[in-house]
Coordinates of C-alpha atoms in Angstrom, one line a residue:
Chain A
X152 CA 63.7 18.0 -58.5
X153 CA 67.3 17.0 -59.9
X154 CA 68.8 16.1 -56.7
X155 CA 67.7 13.0 -54.7
X156 CA 64.5 13.6 -52.3
X157 CA 66.2 13.4 -49.0
X158 CA 64.1 14.6 -45.9
X159 CA 66.2 17.5 -43.7
X160 CA 65.6 16.7 -40.2
X161 CA 66.5 19.4 -37.6
X162 CA 68.3 18.9 -34.3
X163 CA 65.6 20.0 -31.8
X164 CA 68.6 21.3 -29.5
X165 CA 69.2 24.2 -32.1
X166 CA 65.5 25.1 -32.3
X167 CA 65.0 25.9 -28.7
X168 CA 66.5 28.4 -26.9
X169 CA 68.0 27.3 -23.4
X170 CA 68.2 28.6 -19.6
X171 CA 70.7 31.3 -21.2
X172 CA 68.1 32.9 -22.9
X173 CA 65.6 32.9 -20.3
X174 CA 67.9 34.9 -18.1
X175 CA 68.9 37.7 -21.0
X176 CA 65.9 37.9 -22.0
X177 CA 64.6 38.7 -18.1
X178 CA 67.6 40.8 -17.8
X179 CA 67.2 42.7 -21.0
X180 CA 64.0 43.2 -20.0
X181 CA 64.9 44.7 -16.5
X182 CA 67.4 46.8 -17.9
X183 CA 64.9 48.3 -20.6
X184 CA 62.3 49.2 -17.4
X185 CA 65.6 50.8 -15.8
X186 CA 66.7 52.7 -18.8
X187 CA 63.4 54.0 -19.4
X188 CA 62.9 55.2 -15.6
X189 CA 66.4 56.6 -15.3
X190 CA 65.7 58.9 -18.5
X191 CA 61.9 60.1 -17.3
X192 CA 63.5 61.0 -13.9
X193 CA 66.8 62.7 -15.9
X194 CA 64.3 64.4 -18.4
X195 CA 62.5 65.5 -15.4
X196 CA 64.3 66.7 -12.6
X197 CA 67.8 66.8 -14.0
X198 CA 67.0 69.3 -17.2
X199 CA 64.6 71.8 -15.8
X200 CA 61.4 73.0 -17.5
X201 CA 62.5 71.8 -20.9
X202 CA 63.4 68.4 -19.5
X203 CA 59.9 67.0 -19.9
X204 CA 59.4 67.6 -23.7
X205 CA 62.7 66.3 -24.8
X206 CA 62.2 63.4 -22.7
X207 CA 58.7 62.6 -24.4
X208 CA 60.0 63.6 -27.6
X209 CA 63.0 60.9 -27.1
X210 CA 60.4 58.6 -26.0
X211 CA 58.2 59.4 -28.8
X212 CA 61.0 58.8 -31.3
X213 CA 62.3 55.5 -29.8
X214 CA 58.9 53.9 -29.0
X215 CA 58.1 54.6 -32.7
X216 CA 61.3 52.7 -33.6
X217 CA 60.3 49.7 -31.5
X218 CA 56.7 49.6 -33.0
X219 CA 58.1 49.9 -36.5
X220 CA 60.2 46.7 -36.0
X221 CA 57.0 45.1 -34.2
X222 CA 54.7 46.1 -36.8
X223 CA 57.2 45.1 -40.0
X224 CA 57.4 41.4 -38.4
X225 CA 53.4 41.4 -38.5
X226 CA 53.8 42.3 -41.8
X227 CA 56.6 39.9 -43.3
X228 CA 54.5 37.1 -41.2
X229 CA 51.1 38.2 -42.9
X230 CA 52.4 38.1 -46.5
X231 CA 54.1 34.8 -45.7
X232 CA 50.8 33.4 -45.3
X233 CA 49.1 35.6 -48.1
X234 CA 51.4 34.2 -50.4
X235 CA 52.2 30.9 -49.4
X236 CA 55.8 31.6 -49.5
X237 CA 57.5 28.6 -49.2
X238 CA 61.4 29.9 -48.6
X239 CA 60.6 31.6 -45.5
X240 CA 59.0 28.8 -43.6
X241 CA 62.0 28.3 -41.2
X242 CA 62.4 32.0 -40.3
X243 CA 58.6 32.8 -39.6
X244 CA 58.5 31.8 -35.8
X245 CA 61.2 34.3 -35.0
X246 CA 59.0 37.3 -36.7
X247 CA 56.0 35.7 -35.0
X248 CA 57.5 36.2 -32.2
X249 CA 58.6 39.9 -32.7
X250 CA 54.9 40.7 -33.8
X251 CA 53.6 39.2 -30.4
X252 CA 55.7 42.1 -28.5
X253 CA 52.5 44.5 -29.8
X254 CA 50.7 43.7 -26.6
X255 CA 53.6 45.1 -24.7
X256 CA 53.9 47.9 -27.0
X257 CA 49.9 49.1 -26.0
X258 CA 51.1 49.0 -22.4
X259 CA 54.5 51.3 -23.4
X260 CA 52.1 53.6 -25.7
X261 CA 50.0 55.1 -22.3
X262 CA 52.6 57.7 -21.4
X263 CA 52.2 58.9 -25.0
X264 CA 48.3 59.0 -24.1
X265 CA 49.0 60.3 -20.8
X266 CA 51.0 63.4 -22.8
X267 CA 48.3 63.5 -25.4
X268 CA 46.0 64.4 -21.9
X269 CA 48.2 66.7 -20.6
X270 CA 49.2 68.6 -23.4
X271 CA 52.6 67.9 -23.0
X272 CA 53.5 66.5 -26.6
X273 CA 51.1 66.9 -29.7
X274 CA 50.4 70.4 -30.3
X275 CA 46.8 70.0 -31.5
X276 CA 45.6 68.8 -28.1
X277 CA 45.7 72.5 -26.5
X278 CA 42.6 74.9 -26.9
X279 CA 42.9 77.2 -29.7
X280 CA 42.4 80.6 -29.0
X281 CA 39.9 82.7 -30.8
X282 CA 42.5 84.9 -32.4
X283 CA 44.9 82.1 -34.0
X284 CA 41.9 80.2 -35.7
X285 CA 42.9 81.8 -38.7
X286 CA 46.2 80.6 -38.8
X287 CA 45.5 77.1 -37.9
X288 CA 43.5 74.4 -39.3
X289 CA 43.3 72.4 -36.0
X290 CA 39.6 73.8 -35.3
X291 CA 38.4 72.3 -38.7
X292 CA 40.2 69.0 -37.8
X293 CA 38.7 68.6 -34.4
X294 CA 36.3 65.7 -35.4
X295 CA 39.3 63.6 -35.7
X296 CA 41.8 65.6 -33.6
X297 CA 40.2 65.2 -30.4
X298 CA 41.7 63.2 -27.2
X299 CA 38.7 60.7 -26.7
X300 CA 38.7 59.6 -30.3
X301 CA 42.6 59.5 -30.2
X302 CA 42.6 57.4 -27.0
X303 CA 39.9 55.1 -28.3
X304 CA 41.7 55.3 -31.7
X305 CA 44.6 53.7 -29.9
X306 CA 42.6 51.1 -28.3
X307 CA 41.5 50.1 -31.8
X308 CA 45.1 50.1 -33.3
X309 CA 46.2 47.3 -30.6
X310 CA 43.3 45.4 -30.5
X311 CA 43.4 44.6 -34.0
X312 CA 47.3 44.2 -34.6
X313 CA 48.0 42.5 -31.5
X314 CA 45.0 40.3 -31.8
X315 CA 46.3 39.6 -35.6
X316 CA 49.5 38.8 -33.9
X317 CA 48.3 36.6 -31.6
X318 CA 46.3 34.7 -33.9
X319 CA 49.3 34.0 -36.4
X320 CA 51.6 33.2 -33.5
X321 CA 48.5 30.8 -31.6
X322 CA 48.0 28.7 -34.8
X323 CA 51.6 28.5 -35.8
X324 CA 52.5 27.3 -32.5
X325 CA 49.8 25.0 -32.2
X326 CA 50.8 23.5 -35.2
X327 CA 54.0 22.5 -33.9
X328 CA 52.1 20.2 -31.3
X329 CA 49.1 18.8 -33.6
X330 CA 50.7 18.4 -37.3
X331 CA 47.3 19.8 -38.3
X332 CA 47.3 20.9 -41.9
X333 CA 44.5 23.1 -41.4
X334 CA 46.4 25.4 -39.0
X335 CA 47.9 26.5 -42.5
X336 CA 45.0 26.7 -44.1
X337 CA 43.2 28.7 -41.3
X338 CA 46.4 30.9 -41.1
X339 CA 46.1 31.9 -45.0
X340 CA 42.5 32.6 -44.3
X341 CA 43.1 35.1 -41.9
X342 CA 45.7 36.7 -43.7
X343 CA 43.9 37.9 -46.3
X344 CA 41.5 40.1 -44.9
X345 CA 44.1 40.3 -42.2
X346 CA 46.7 42.1 -44.6
X347 CA 43.6 44.5 -45.7
X348 CA 42.9 45.5 -42.1
X349 CA 46.9 45.6 -41.3
X350 CA 47.1 48.2 -44.3
X351 CA 44.2 50.6 -43.0
X352 CA 45.3 50.2 -38.9
X353 CA 48.9 51.6 -39.5
X354 CA 48.3 54.0 -42.0
X355 CA 45.7 55.6 -39.6
X356 CA 48.2 54.9 -36.6
X357 CA 50.9 56.5 -38.4
X358 CA 49.2 59.4 -38.7
X359 CA 48.1 59.5 -35.5
X360 CA 51.9 58.5 -33.8
X361 CA 53.9 60.9 -36.1
X362 CA 52.1 63.0 -38.4
X363 CA 50.0 65.1 -35.6
X364 CA 52.8 66.4 -34.5
X365 CA 52.6 68.9 -37.3
X366 CA 48.5 69.1 -37.2
X367 CA 48.2 71.6 -39.9
X368 CA 50.4 69.3 -42.3
X369 CA 48.9 67.3 -45.4
X370 CA 50.2 64.0 -46.8
X371 CA 48.4 61.4 -48.1
X372 CA 51.5 59.3 -48.8
X373 CA 52.4 59.0 -44.7
X374 CA 51.5 55.7 -44.0
X375 CA 53.4 54.2 -46.8
X376 CA 56.4 56.3 -45.7
X377 CA 56.4 55.0 -42.0
X378 CA 55.6 51.4 -43.5
X379 CA 58.4 51.7 -45.9
X380 CA 60.7 52.5 -42.9
X381 CA 59.1 49.8 -40.6
X382 CA 59.8 46.9 -43.1
X383 CA 63.1 48.1 -44.1
X384 CA 64.0 48.1 -40.1
X385 CA 62.2 44.8 -39.6
X386 CA 64.6 42.9 -42.3
X387 CA 67.8 44.6 -40.9
X388 CA 67.1 43.7 -37.6
X389 CA 66.0 40.1 -38.7
X390 CA 69.4 39.7 -40.4
X391 CA 71.2 40.6 -37.2
X392 CA 68.8 38.8 -34.7
X393 CA 69.4 35.7 -36.9
X394 CA 73.0 36.2 -37.0
X395 CA 73.2 36.5 -33.3
X396 CA 71.1 33.6 -33.0
X397 CA 73.6 31.4 -35.3
X398 CA 76.3 32.5 -33.4
X399 CA 75.0 31.3 -30.0
X400 CA 74.9 27.8 -32.2
X401 CA 71.0 27.8 -32.6
X402 CA 69.3 27.5 -36.1
X403 CA 72.4 26.5 -37.8
X404 CA 70.9 24.1 -40.2
X405 CA 67.7 25.9 -40.6
X406 CA 68.4 29.4 -41.4
X407 CA 70.9 28.7 -44.5
X408 CA 72.9 31.2 -46.5
X409 CA 70.4 30.7 -49.2
X410 CA 67.9 32.5 -46.1
X411 CA 70.4 35.2 -45.6
X412 CA 70.8 35.9 -49.0
X413 CA 67.1 36.4 -49.3
X414 CA 66.6 38.8 -46.3
X415 CA 69.6 41.2 -48.0
X416 CA 67.5 41.2 -51.0
X417 CA 64.4 41.8 -49.1
X418 CA 66.4 44.8 -47.4
X419 CA 67.5 46.4 -50.6
X420 CA 64.3 46.5 -52.1
X421 CA 62.7 48.0 -49.4
X422 CA 65.9 50.5 -49.3
X423 CA 64.6 51.5 -52.9
X424 CA 60.8 51.8 -51.9
X425 CA 61.9 53.7 -48.9
X426 CA 63.4 56.1 -51.3
X427 CA 60.7 56.1 -53.7
X428 CA 58.1 56.8 -51.6
X429 CA 60.0 59.4 -49.6
X430 CA 60.9 61.1 -53.0
X431 CA 57.2 60.9 -53.9
X432 CA 56.2 62.7 -50.9
X433 CA 59.2 65.2 -51.4
X434 CA 58.9 65.8 -55.2
X435 CA 55.0 66.6 -55.3
X436 CA 55.0 68.7 -52.3
X437 CA 57.8 71.1 -53.7
X438 CA 56.6 71.2 -56.9
X439 CA 52.8 72.0 -55.8
X440 CA 54.5 74.8 -52.7
X441 CA 51.3 74.6 -51.2
X442 CA 51.8 76.0 -48.0
X443 CA 49.8 73.6 -46.0
X444 CA 52.3 71.1 -47.7
X445 CA 55.7 72.5 -47.9
X446 CA 55.7 73.7 -43.7
X447 CA 57.3 69.9 -43.1
X448 CA 59.8 70.7 -45.3
X449 CA 60.2 74.0 -44.3
X450 CA 61.4 73.2 -40.7
X451 CA 63.5 70.5 -42.3
X452 CA 65.2 71.4 -45.8
X453 CA 64.6 75.0 -46.4
X454 CA 66.8 77.3 -48.0
X455 CA 65.8 80.1 -45.7
X456 CA 66.7 78.2 -42.5
X457 CA 69.4 80.1 -40.6
X458 CA 72.1 79.6 -38.0
X459 CA 71.7 76.3 -36.0
X460 CA 68.5 75.5 -37.9
X461 CA 70.7 74.8 -40.5
X462 CA 71.5 71.8 -39.1
X463 CA 68.5 70.4 -40.3
X464 CA 69.7 70.8 -43.5
X465 CA 72.4 68.9 -42.9
X466 CA 70.6 66.2 -41.2
X467 CA 68.0 66.1 -44.7
X468 CA 71.1 65.2 -46.9
X469 CA 72.8 62.9 -44.6
X470 CA 69.8 61.0 -44.2
X471 CA 69.3 61.1 -48.0
X472 CA 73.0 59.4 -48.5
X473 CA 72.6 57.4 -45.7
X474 CA 69.4 55.9 -46.1
X475 CA 69.5 55.5 -49.7
X476 CA 72.5 56.3 -51.9
X477 CA 75.3 54.8 -49.9
X478 CA 73.6 51.5 -48.9
X479 CA 72.1 51.3 -52.7
X480 CA 75.4 51.0 -54.0
X481 CA 76.5 49.1 -50.7
X482 CA 74.2 46.1 -50.8
X483 CA 73.9 46.3 -54.7
X484 CA 76.2 43.2 -55.4
X485 CA 75.1 39.8 -54.6
X486 CA 79.0 39.3 -53.4
X487 CA 78.1 41.5 -50.6
X488 CA 74.4 39.7 -49.5
X489 CA 76.3 36.4 -49.7
X490 CA 79.1 37.7 -46.6
X491 CA 77.3 37.5 -43.4
X492 CA 79.8 39.9 -41.7
X493 CA 79.3 42.5 -44.5
X494 CA 75.5 42.0 -44.5
X495 CA 75.2 42.5 -40.9
X496 CA 77.3 45.5 -41.4
X497 CA 74.6 47.2 -43.6
X498 CA 71.9 45.8 -41.6
X499 CA 73.0 47.9 -38.4
X500 CA 73.7 50.7 -40.9
X501 CA 70.4 50.9 -41.9
X502 CA 68.9 50.3 -38.4
X503 CA 70.8 53.3 -37.5
X504 CA 69.7 55.3 -40.4
X505 CA 65.8 54.0 -39.8
X506 CA 66.6 55.5 -36.1
X507 CA 67.6 58.9 -37.8
X508 CA 64.5 59.0 -40.0
X509 CA 62.3 58.7 -37.1
X510 CA 64.7 61.5 -35.1
X511 CA 64.4 64.0 -38.5
X512 CA 60.6 63.4 -38.4
X513 CA 59.7 64.0 -34.9
X514 CA 62.4 66.5 -33.4
X515 CA 61.7 69.7 -35.8
X516 CA 58.3 69.8 -35.4
X517 CA 58.4 69.3 -31.5
X518 CA 61.0 71.9 -30.8
X519 CA 58.9 74.1 -33.5
X520 CA 55.5 73.8 -31.8
X521 CA 56.9 73.8 -28.5
X522 CA 58.9 77.3 -29.2
X523 CA 61.9 75.9 -27.8
X524 CA 64.3 78.4 -28.7
X525 CA 62.9 79.7 -31.8
X526 CA 64.2 82.7 -33.2
X527 CA 62.4 85.0 -36.2
X528 CA 64.4 85.1 -39.5
X529 CA 63.7 86.9 -42.2
X530 CA 61.1 84.5 -43.5
X531 CA 59.1 83.9 -40.4
X532 CA 60.0 81.8 -37.2
X533 CA 62.6 79.3 -37.1
X534 CA 63.7 76.2 -35.2
X535 CA 66.4 76.0 -33.2
X536 CA 69.2 73.4 -34.2
X537 CA 69.6 69.8 -33.3
X538 CA 69.4 69.0 -29.5
X539 CA 73.2 67.7 -28.9
X540 CA 72.7 68.5 -25.6
X541 CA 69.6 65.8 -24.6
X542 CA 71.5 63.4 -26.4
X543 CA 71.3 61.1 -23.3
X544 CA 68.1 60.9 -23.0
X545 CA 67.8 59.7 -26.6
X546 CA 70.3 57.3 -26.2
X547 CA 69.1 55.8 -22.7
X548 CA 65.6 55.6 -24.3
X549 CA 66.9 54.3 -27.5
X550 CA 68.7 51.5 -25.2
X551 CA 65.8 51.2 -23.2
X552 CA 63.4 50.3 -25.8
X553 CA 65.8 48.1 -27.7
X554 CA 66.5 46.0 -24.7
X555 CA 62.5 45.9 -23.7
X556 CA 61.6 44.9 -27.6
X557 CA 64.9 42.0 -27.7
X558 CA 63.8 40.9 -23.9
X559 CA 60.4 40.2 -24.9
X560 CA 60.6 38.6 -27.7
X561 CA 63.1 36.1 -26.5
X562 CA 61.0 35.5 -23.4
X563 CA 57.8 34.7 -25.9
X564 CA 60.3 32.7 -28.5
X565 CA 61.9 30.6 -25.5
X566 CA 58.5 29.2 -24.7
X567 CA 58.3 27.4 -28.5
X568 CA 60.8 26.0 -31.0
X569 CA 62.2 28.7 -32.8
X570 CA 61.3 27.1 -36.3
X571 CA 57.7 25.8 -36.8
X572 CA 58.6 22.3 -37.3
X573 CA 55.2 20.7 -38.5
X574 CA 54.9 23.5 -41.2
X575 CA 54.0 22.0 -44.5
X576 CA 56.4 24.4 -46.4
X577 CA 59.0 24.0 -44.5
X578 CA 61.2 21.3 -45.9
X579 CA 61.0 23.7 -49.2
X580 CA 62.5 26.2 -47.4
X581 CA 65.4 24.2 -46.1
X582 CA 66.0 22.7 -49.5
X583 CA 65.9 25.9 -51.1
X584 CA 69.1 26.5 -53.3
X585 CA 69.9 28.9 -55.8
X586 CA 72.0 28.1 -58.6
X587 CA 74.1 31.0 -58.8
Chain B
X211 CA 86.4 0.3 -78.3
X212 CA 82.9 0.2 -78.3
X213 CA 81.4 -0.3 -81.6
X214 CA 79.4 2.7 -81.0
X215 CA 82.7 5.1 -81.6
X216 CA 84.1 2.8 -84.2
X217 CA 85.1 4.6 -87.6
X218 CA 82.4 3.7 -90.6
X219 CA 83.7 3.4 -93.6
X220 CA 82.8 6.6 -95.9
X221 CA 80.7 5.7 -98.3
X222 CA 81.9 6.7 -101.9
X223 CA 78.7 8.1 -103.0
X224 CA 76.7 10.8 -101.4
X225 CA 77.4 13.7 -99.5
X226 CA 81.0 13.5 -97.3
X227 CA 79.8 13.9 -93.8
X228 CA 82.6 15.1 -91.2
X229 CA 82.5 14.4 -87.7
X230 CA 81.7 18.0 -85.5
X231 CA 81.4 16.4 -82.2
X232 CA 80.9 13.8 -79.7
X233 CA 77.8 12.9 -77.6
X234 CA 77.6 11.1 -74.7
X235 CA 74.3 9.6 -73.4
X236 CA 73.8 8.8 -69.4
X237 CA 70.6 7.7 -67.7
X238 CA 70.6 9.8 -64.2
X239 CA 71.3 13.2 -62.9
X240 CA 74.1 12.2 -61.0
X241 CA 76.1 10.1 -63.7
X242 CA 75.6 13.9 -65.5
X243 CA 77.3 15.4 -62.9
X244 CA 80.1 13.3 -62.1
X245 CA 80.5 13.6 -65.8
X246 CA 80.4 17.4 -66.0
X247 CA 82.7 17.6 -63.3
X248 CA 85.2 15.1 -65.0
X249 CA 84.8 17.5 -68.2
X250 CA 85.7 20.4 -66.5
X251 CA 88.5 19.2 -64.5
X252 CA 89.9 17.9 -68.0
X253 CA 89.7 21.2 -69.1
X254 CA 87.4 21.0 -71.9
X255 CA 86.4 24.5 -73.6
X256 CA 83.7 23.8 -75.9
X257 CA 81.3 21.3 -74.2
X258 CA 77.8 21.2 -72.5
X259 CA 75.6 19.7 -70.3
X260 CA 71.8 18.9 -71.4
X261 CA 69.4 18.2 -68.9
X262 CA 65.1 17.8 -69.3
X263 CA 65.0 19.9 -66.2
X264 CA 66.7 22.6 -63.7
X265 CA 69.7 20.3 -62.2
X266 CA 70.9 21.7 -59.0
X267 CA 74.5 21.4 -58.7
X268 CA 75.1 21.4 -62.3
X269 CA 76.8 24.7 -62.7
X270 CA 79.2 24.0 -59.9
X271 CA 79.9 20.9 -61.3
X272 CA 80.5 22.4 -65.2
X273 CA 82.8 25.1 -63.1
X274 CA 80.5 27.9 -64.8
X275 CA 81.6 31.2 -63.6
X276 CA 78.8 33.9 -62.7
X277 CA 77.7 35.5 -65.7
X278 CA 78.8 39.2 -66.6
X279 CA 75.5 40.2 -67.1
X280 CA 75.2 42.3 -63.9
X281 CA 78.0 44.5 -65.2
X282 CA 76.9 45.3 -68.7
X283 CA 73.1 45.9 -67.0
X284 CA 74.7 48.3 -63.9
X285 CA 76.8 50.1 -66.6
X286 CA 74.0 50.9 -69.1
X287 CA 71.7 51.6 -66.2
X288 CA 74.2 54.2 -65.1
X289 CA 74.8 55.6 -68.9
X290 CA 71.0 55.7 -69.2
X291 CA 70.7 57.8 -65.8
X292 CA 73.1 60.2 -67.4
X293 CA 71.6 60.3 -70.7
X294 CA 68.5 61.0 -68.8
X295 CA 69.8 64.1 -67.0
X296 CA 71.6 65.5 -69.3
X297 CA 68.6 65.7 -71.8
X298 CA 67.1 67.8 -69.4
X299 CA 69.8 69.6 -68.6
X300 CA 70.4 70.7 -71.7
X301 CA 66.9 71.3 -73.6
X302 CA 65.4 72.5 -69.9
X303 CA 68.6 75.2 -68.8
X304 CA 70.6 75.7 -72.0
X305 CA 68.5 75.4 -75.2
X306 CA 65.4 76.5 -74.7
X307 CA 65.4 78.0 -70.9
X308 CA 61.6 78.5 -69.7
X309 CA 60.1 79.3 -66.2
X310 CA 58.0 76.7 -65.2
X311 CA 55.9 77.0 -62.1
X312 CA 58.7 79.4 -60.6
X313 CA 61.6 76.9 -60.4
X314 CA 64.6 77.4 -61.6
X315 CA 65.6 76.6 -65.3
X316 CA 67.2 73.1 -64.0
X317 CA 65.9 71.9 -60.5
X318 CA 67.2 68.3 -59.4
X319 CA 64.1 67.0 -58.2
X320 CA 61.8 67.8 -61.2
X321 CA 64.5 65.6 -63.2
X322 CA 64.5 62.9 -60.8
X323 CA 61.8 60.8 -62.5
X324 CA 62.5 61.0 -66.0
X325 CA 66.2 60.2 -65.3
X326 CA 64.8 57.2 -63.4
X327 CA 63.3 55.8 -66.2
X328 CA 65.6 56.4 -68.7
X329 CA 67.8 54.5 -66.3
X330 CA 65.4 51.5 -66.0
X331 CA 64.8 51.7 -70.0
X332 CA 68.6 51.4 -70.7
X333 CA 68.9 48.8 -68.0
X334 CA 66.3 46.8 -69.1
X335 CA 66.9 46.9 -72.9
X336 CA 70.7 45.7 -72.1
X337 CA 69.5 42.9 -69.6
X338 CA 67.7 41.4 -72.9
X339 CA 70.1 42.1 -75.6
X340 CA 73.3 41.4 -73.7
X341 CA 71.5 37.9 -72.3
X342 CA 70.6 36.7 -75.9
X343 CA 74.2 37.9 -77.2
X344 CA 76.4 36.2 -73.9
X345 CA 74.0 33.2 -74.6
X346 CA 75.1 33.2 -78.2
X347 CA 71.5 33.6 -79.3
X348 CA 70.0 33.2 -82.2
X349 CA 71.4 30.2 -83.1
X350 CA 69.5 28.4 -85.9
X351 CA 71.3 25.2 -85.5
X352 CA 73.6 23.1 -83.2
X353 CA 75.6 19.7 -84.0
X354 CA 73.5 18.0 -81.2
X355 CA 70.4 18.2 -83.3
X356 CA 71.7 15.9 -85.8
X357 CA 71.3 13.3 -83.2
X358 CA 67.9 11.2 -83.3
X359 CA 68.7 10.0 -79.8
X360 CA 69.4 13.7 -78.1
X361 CA 65.4 14.2 -78.6
X362 CA 65.0 12.4 -75.1
X363 CA 67.3 15.2 -73.6
X364 CA 63.8 17.0 -73.1
X365 CA 62.3 13.9 -71.7
X366 CA 64.5 11.2 -69.7
X367 CA 68.3 11.1 -70.5
X368 CA 71.0 13.2 -69.6
X369 CA 73.8 14.5 -72.4
X370 CA 77.5 15.4 -72.6
X371 CA 78.6 17.1 -76.3
X372 CA 82.0 18.0 -76.9
X373 CA 82.1 20.0 -80.0
X374 CA 85.3 19.4 -82.2
X375 CA 85.8 23.3 -82.6
X376 CA 87.4 22.4 -78.9
X377 CA 91.0 23.0 -78.6
X378 CA 91.8 19.5 -76.9
X379 CA 89.6 17.8 -79.5
X380 CA 90.7 14.7 -81.1
X381 CA 88.1 12.3 -82.1
X382 CA 89.5 8.8 -80.7
X383 CA 91.1 10.0 -77.6
X384 CA 87.8 12.3 -76.4
X385 CA 85.8 9.4 -77.4
X386 CA 87.9 7.3 -75.2
X387 CA 87.4 9.9 -72.4
X388 CA 83.6 10.1 -72.9
X389 CA 83.5 6.2 -72.7
X390 CA 85.3 6.0 -69.7
X391 CA 82.7 8.3 -68.1
X392 CA 80.3 5.2 -68.5
X393 CA 77.9 6.4 -70.6
X394 CA 74.8 4.8 -72.2
X395 CA 76.1 5.6 -75.4
X396 CA 78.6 7.7 -77.3
X397 CA 77.1 9.1 -80.6
X398 CA 79.4 10.8 -83.6
X399 CA 77.8 14.0 -84.5
X400 CA 78.2 14.1 -88.0
X401 CA 77.3 17.3 -90.7
X402 CA 77.3 17.4 -94.2

């Protein structure tokens, strides 16, 4: 290029997390465990009979939130190697560490598996009485919706996703030591079939995790919907966490304004992508008006919802505005994306709405299928409104899962440098500069 | 004063040539960046920098302002969205009301995809057309093409051209200014 070729060397002190990060990581990890246990005890003992369901509901929401960030990170790393991206070479390691929390998330999935076996969360886990068989499709779906296969699938998901995350991380950190160019080629070779397997696994995984809350429902776009939210959440998390690392004096020359700008653009793209997918799902089901498709929206956005249940309609509008229209215009301008404070604000905003999206997916279905406070309206059974009374469980588990995820990421990142220093495309990333 | 900018006697025969600009030639990108900064600081208007490849920092050195193109595209996009929405509203709900699959005459979800398409269509066409307009294209000729040396602008040389249309242009003074930037050569651009 036109400028004189200079080799940018990075200060090694800025690339390693210190003792403080170790303590912070351990502290957050401990705090996370405590918060989850406190929420469990509170749910089981303080809230009476309905407490357990609401604990499991809140656990599922926040588990899906943490999982979506890690799964989004794995996508980012796979995509980086698949496309031989230059721009993201200096931030790749942090995403690798976030993806490496997938084994931890496998352990955190155990309560959900137990809940399924105990018939405490998913509606399809119960025996279907003969007289109800005419009203549900679960009996027809038994070859897929049965507990042993469900458990086996979770094991397969985590072996594949965890294995991919480990391979990405292992080869990349090994290159830090050896500087072997073959590692980059190997990562590229893994990422191509890896991306195909990733897409299939995430699609079916999101169906098992969230869609089976509504076992009679059909939506062939569900996997992409979850994926869109997951990558959006990941990019928002990336912007915030890199800003936090900057603030603590790390990566100041490895992550530049250009990288931040690029992440802003990626976040903007996924705001639109999420809306595109969400609208595609909604419009086709709204237009066709087939009962087994519209049940999902019947609980959330139907004009026939009465009383407290109308809160779900309000929440649907809030989600539409907060997850799409407001951030669309908020981060449309380059001016905003180049300002770290503003971009961090929108990243935090979108993380909140990614969480609200998951809340909106999980809660109405759980309330409906557990029959809590359901009333008979003119158009059939109507779910209760938003369970504000159980908000402490939601908040505790949110704090718990977030602390576990960030704590684990810090502890993993502490073991190696924060930047893949011998990546052949690192210099390209450091030099990257946009004329305008 | 260098011999290159000396006024040559106008021959008494043949077409009369008049000065339309000056062209300074540089050997390295660094010199071009330095010269661009000097032109920017001098407050020149009708001038340009020419380089064989994209040069980092040149836009800043030339003092170029961010393009107005995004605003044109945004405006056209919003206009296109309104056109798409109102087209469907007036045809479906006002002029030819017709019940389709039990939906209201005008329902928002069904009209979003066409409105989205007109938004993209208007914004896309505007992006192309406005880009050409803002770049001053199509432009069949430019004074720098009278110079044979300028051919190296697409190979290994860097140029600054100042056109006579610039309000502060004065042939000897501007030539002296360009000489002060230590170019390889300052050339007079003349047209018939």
